[in-house]
Coordinates of C-alpha atoms in Angstrom, one line a residue:
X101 CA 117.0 107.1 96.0
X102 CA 114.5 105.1 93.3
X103 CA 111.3 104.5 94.7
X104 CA 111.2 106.9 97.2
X105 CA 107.8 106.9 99.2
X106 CA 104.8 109.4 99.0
X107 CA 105.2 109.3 103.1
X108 CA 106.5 108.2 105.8
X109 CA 105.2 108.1 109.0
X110 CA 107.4 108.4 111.8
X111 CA 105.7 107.5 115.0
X112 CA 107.5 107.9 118.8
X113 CA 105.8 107.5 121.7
X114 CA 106.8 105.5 125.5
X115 CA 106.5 102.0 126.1
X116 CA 103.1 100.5 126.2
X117 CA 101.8 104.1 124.7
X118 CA 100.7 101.5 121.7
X119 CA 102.7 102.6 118.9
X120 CA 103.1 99.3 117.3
X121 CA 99.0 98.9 117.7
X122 CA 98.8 102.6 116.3
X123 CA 101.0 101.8 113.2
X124 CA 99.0 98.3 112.5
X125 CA 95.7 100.5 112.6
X126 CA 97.5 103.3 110.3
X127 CA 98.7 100.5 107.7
X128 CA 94.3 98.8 107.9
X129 CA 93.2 102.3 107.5
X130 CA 95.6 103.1 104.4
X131 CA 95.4 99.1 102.6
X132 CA 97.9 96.9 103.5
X133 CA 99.3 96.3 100.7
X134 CA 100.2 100.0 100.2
X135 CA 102.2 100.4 103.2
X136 CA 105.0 98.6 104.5
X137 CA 106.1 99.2 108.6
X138 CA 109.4 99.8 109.0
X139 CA 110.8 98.9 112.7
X140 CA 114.0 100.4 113.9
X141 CA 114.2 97.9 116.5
X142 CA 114.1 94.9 114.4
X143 CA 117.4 95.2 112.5
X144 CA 119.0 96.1 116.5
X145 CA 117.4 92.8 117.9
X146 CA 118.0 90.6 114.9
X147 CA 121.7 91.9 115.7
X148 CA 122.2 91.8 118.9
X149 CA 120.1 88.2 118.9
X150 CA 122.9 87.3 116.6
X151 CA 125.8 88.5 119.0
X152 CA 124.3 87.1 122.1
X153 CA 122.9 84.0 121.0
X154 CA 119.4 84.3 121.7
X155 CA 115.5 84.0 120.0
X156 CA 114.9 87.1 117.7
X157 CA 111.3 86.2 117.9
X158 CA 111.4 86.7 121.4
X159 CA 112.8 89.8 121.2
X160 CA 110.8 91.3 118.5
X161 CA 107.3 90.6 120.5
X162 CA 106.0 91.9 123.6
X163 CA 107.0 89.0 126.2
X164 CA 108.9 88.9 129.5
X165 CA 111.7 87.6 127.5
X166 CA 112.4 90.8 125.6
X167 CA 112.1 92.8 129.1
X168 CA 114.8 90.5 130.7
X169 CA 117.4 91.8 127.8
X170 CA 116.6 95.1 127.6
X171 CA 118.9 97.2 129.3
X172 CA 122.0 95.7 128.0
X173 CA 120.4 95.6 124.5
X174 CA 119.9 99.4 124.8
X175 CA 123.7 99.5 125.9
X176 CA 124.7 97.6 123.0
X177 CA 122.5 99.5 121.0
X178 CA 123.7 103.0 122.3
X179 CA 127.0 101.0 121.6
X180 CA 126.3 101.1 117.7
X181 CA 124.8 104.7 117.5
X182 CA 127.8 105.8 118.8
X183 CA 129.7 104.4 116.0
X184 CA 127.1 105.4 113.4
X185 CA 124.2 107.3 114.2
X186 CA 122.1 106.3 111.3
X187 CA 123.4 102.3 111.3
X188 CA 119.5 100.9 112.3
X189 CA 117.6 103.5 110.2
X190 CA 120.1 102.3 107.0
X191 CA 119.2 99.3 107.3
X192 CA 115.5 99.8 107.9
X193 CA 115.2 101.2 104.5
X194 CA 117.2 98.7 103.2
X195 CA 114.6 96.3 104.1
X196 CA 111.6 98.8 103.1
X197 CA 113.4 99.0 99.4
X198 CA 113.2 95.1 98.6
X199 CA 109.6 95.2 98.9
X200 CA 108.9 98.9 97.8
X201 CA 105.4 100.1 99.0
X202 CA 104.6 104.0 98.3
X203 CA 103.8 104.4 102.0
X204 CA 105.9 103.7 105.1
X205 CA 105.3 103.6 108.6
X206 CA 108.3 103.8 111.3
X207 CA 106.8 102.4 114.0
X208 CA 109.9 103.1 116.9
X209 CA 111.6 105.9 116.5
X210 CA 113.2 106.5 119.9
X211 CA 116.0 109.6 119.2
X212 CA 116.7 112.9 117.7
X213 CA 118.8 111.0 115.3
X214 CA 116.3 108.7 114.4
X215 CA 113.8 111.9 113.3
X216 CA 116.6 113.8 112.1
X217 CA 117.4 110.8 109.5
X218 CA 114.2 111.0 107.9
X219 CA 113.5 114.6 108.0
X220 CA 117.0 114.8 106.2
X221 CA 116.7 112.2 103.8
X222 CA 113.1 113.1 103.0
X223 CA 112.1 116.2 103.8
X224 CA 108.7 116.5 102.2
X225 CA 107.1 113.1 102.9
X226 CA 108.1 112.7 106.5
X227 CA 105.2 113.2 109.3
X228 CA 106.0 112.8 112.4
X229 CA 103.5 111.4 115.3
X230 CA 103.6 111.0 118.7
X231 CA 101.4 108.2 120.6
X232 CA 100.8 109.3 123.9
X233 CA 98.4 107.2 127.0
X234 CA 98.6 108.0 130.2
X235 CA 100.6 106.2 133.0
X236 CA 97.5 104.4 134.1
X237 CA 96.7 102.9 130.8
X238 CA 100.1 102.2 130.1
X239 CA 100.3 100.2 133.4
X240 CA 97.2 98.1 132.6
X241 CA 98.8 97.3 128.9
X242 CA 101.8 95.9 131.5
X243 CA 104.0 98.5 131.6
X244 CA 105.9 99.0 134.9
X245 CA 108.4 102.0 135.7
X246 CA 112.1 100.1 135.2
X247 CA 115.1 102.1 136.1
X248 CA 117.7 102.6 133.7
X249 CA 115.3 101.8 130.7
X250 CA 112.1 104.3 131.1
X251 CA 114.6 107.4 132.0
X252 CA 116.8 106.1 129.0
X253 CA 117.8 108.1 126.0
X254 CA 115.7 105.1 124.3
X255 CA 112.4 106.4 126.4
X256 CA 113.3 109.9 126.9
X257 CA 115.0 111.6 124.1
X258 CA 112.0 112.4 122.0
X259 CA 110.3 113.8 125.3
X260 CA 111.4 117.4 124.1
X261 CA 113.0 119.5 121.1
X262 CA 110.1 117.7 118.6
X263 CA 107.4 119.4 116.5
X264 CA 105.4 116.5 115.9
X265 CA 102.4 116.7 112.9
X266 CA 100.1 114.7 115.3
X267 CA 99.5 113.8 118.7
X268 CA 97.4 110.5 119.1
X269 CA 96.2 109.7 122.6
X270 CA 95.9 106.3 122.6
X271 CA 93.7 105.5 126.0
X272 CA 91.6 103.5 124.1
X273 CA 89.0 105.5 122.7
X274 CA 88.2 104.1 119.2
X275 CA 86.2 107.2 117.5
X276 CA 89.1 109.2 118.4
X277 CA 91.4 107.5 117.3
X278 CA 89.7 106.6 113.9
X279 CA 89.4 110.4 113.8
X280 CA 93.5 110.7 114.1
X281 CA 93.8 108.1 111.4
X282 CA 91.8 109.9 109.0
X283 CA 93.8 113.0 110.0
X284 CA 96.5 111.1 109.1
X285 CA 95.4 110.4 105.8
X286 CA 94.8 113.9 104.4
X287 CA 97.5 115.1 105.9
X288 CA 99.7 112.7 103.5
X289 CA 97.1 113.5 100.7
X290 CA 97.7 117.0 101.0
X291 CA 101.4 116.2 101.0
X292 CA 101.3 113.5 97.9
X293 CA 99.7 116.4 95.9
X294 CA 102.3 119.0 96.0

């Protein structure tokens, strides 16, 4: 692949753990305009938006909306895995490649597949992170335990099975987790050296 990046994050975490927030911190801390954040999800809801008729903006922010949709848009995404494992990572890095940036940042990784596809493709540049806050914190960001979507593949299969390079606990301490961005940033100097 041309323009293949010096790194790629690859961030999993639950919902509300702050992942997005985590990335968007990442991508200040590295210069914007070096880093480009790829979402898995956004390719999934711009087609299922498609399929269903509904806002894609809605889907692709935090709001009640999105919530209301979400169990049969992890259906209908389980749906497409099935077919093709890889389909919403593809097209993810389709996007990426338009506006090549050295770095990118996978905000949503959810499954083994999803780590597996990166690790594969790019063996050497991948770093995998995991954004972790507790259950109270989680529950003051809004989060609220919904059957069928928090013990979901979607929430659940990164839970085990995963080295990660870094653990961030996002509880909302900001010298720590300036201190895990930095950590971040050797580790994909070290990396870009080699």
């Amino acid at each position: 692949m041309s323009n293949t990046p010096v790194a790629i994050f690859v961030f999993s975490g639950k919902r509300k753990a702050g992942k997005d927030f985590v990335a968007d911190e990442l991508r200040a801390h590295l210069g914007l305009s070096a880093c480009s954040i790829l979402r898995l999800s956004g390719p999934l809801k711009g087609q299922y938006a498609k399929d269903h008729g509904l806002d894609v903006s809605k889907l692709l922010d935090s709001s009640a909306y999105k919530e209301t949709y979400r169990a049969d848009m992890i259906r209908w995404g389980e749906e497409q895995r099935n077919r093709d494992p890889a389909y919403f990572c593809n097209l993810a890095i389709q996007q990426a490649a338009v506006g090549y940036n050295p770095v990118w940042i996978v905000s949503d990784a959810r499954r083994r597949s999803d780590v597996d596809f990166f690790k594969r493709l790019f063996p050497a540049q991948t770093i995998l992170v995991r954004v972790e806050a507790s259950e109270v914190v989680r529950m003051s960001r809004g989060w609220v335990f919904t059957p069928g979507v928090d013990d979901a593949e979607s929430e659940c299969g990164l839970d085990k099975g995963v080295t990660w390079d870094h653990v961030i606990n996002n509880d909302g301490n900001e010298e720590a987790l300036y201190s895990c961005l930095e950590a971040l940033k050797e580790n994909m100097r070290l990396r870009s050296t080699c």
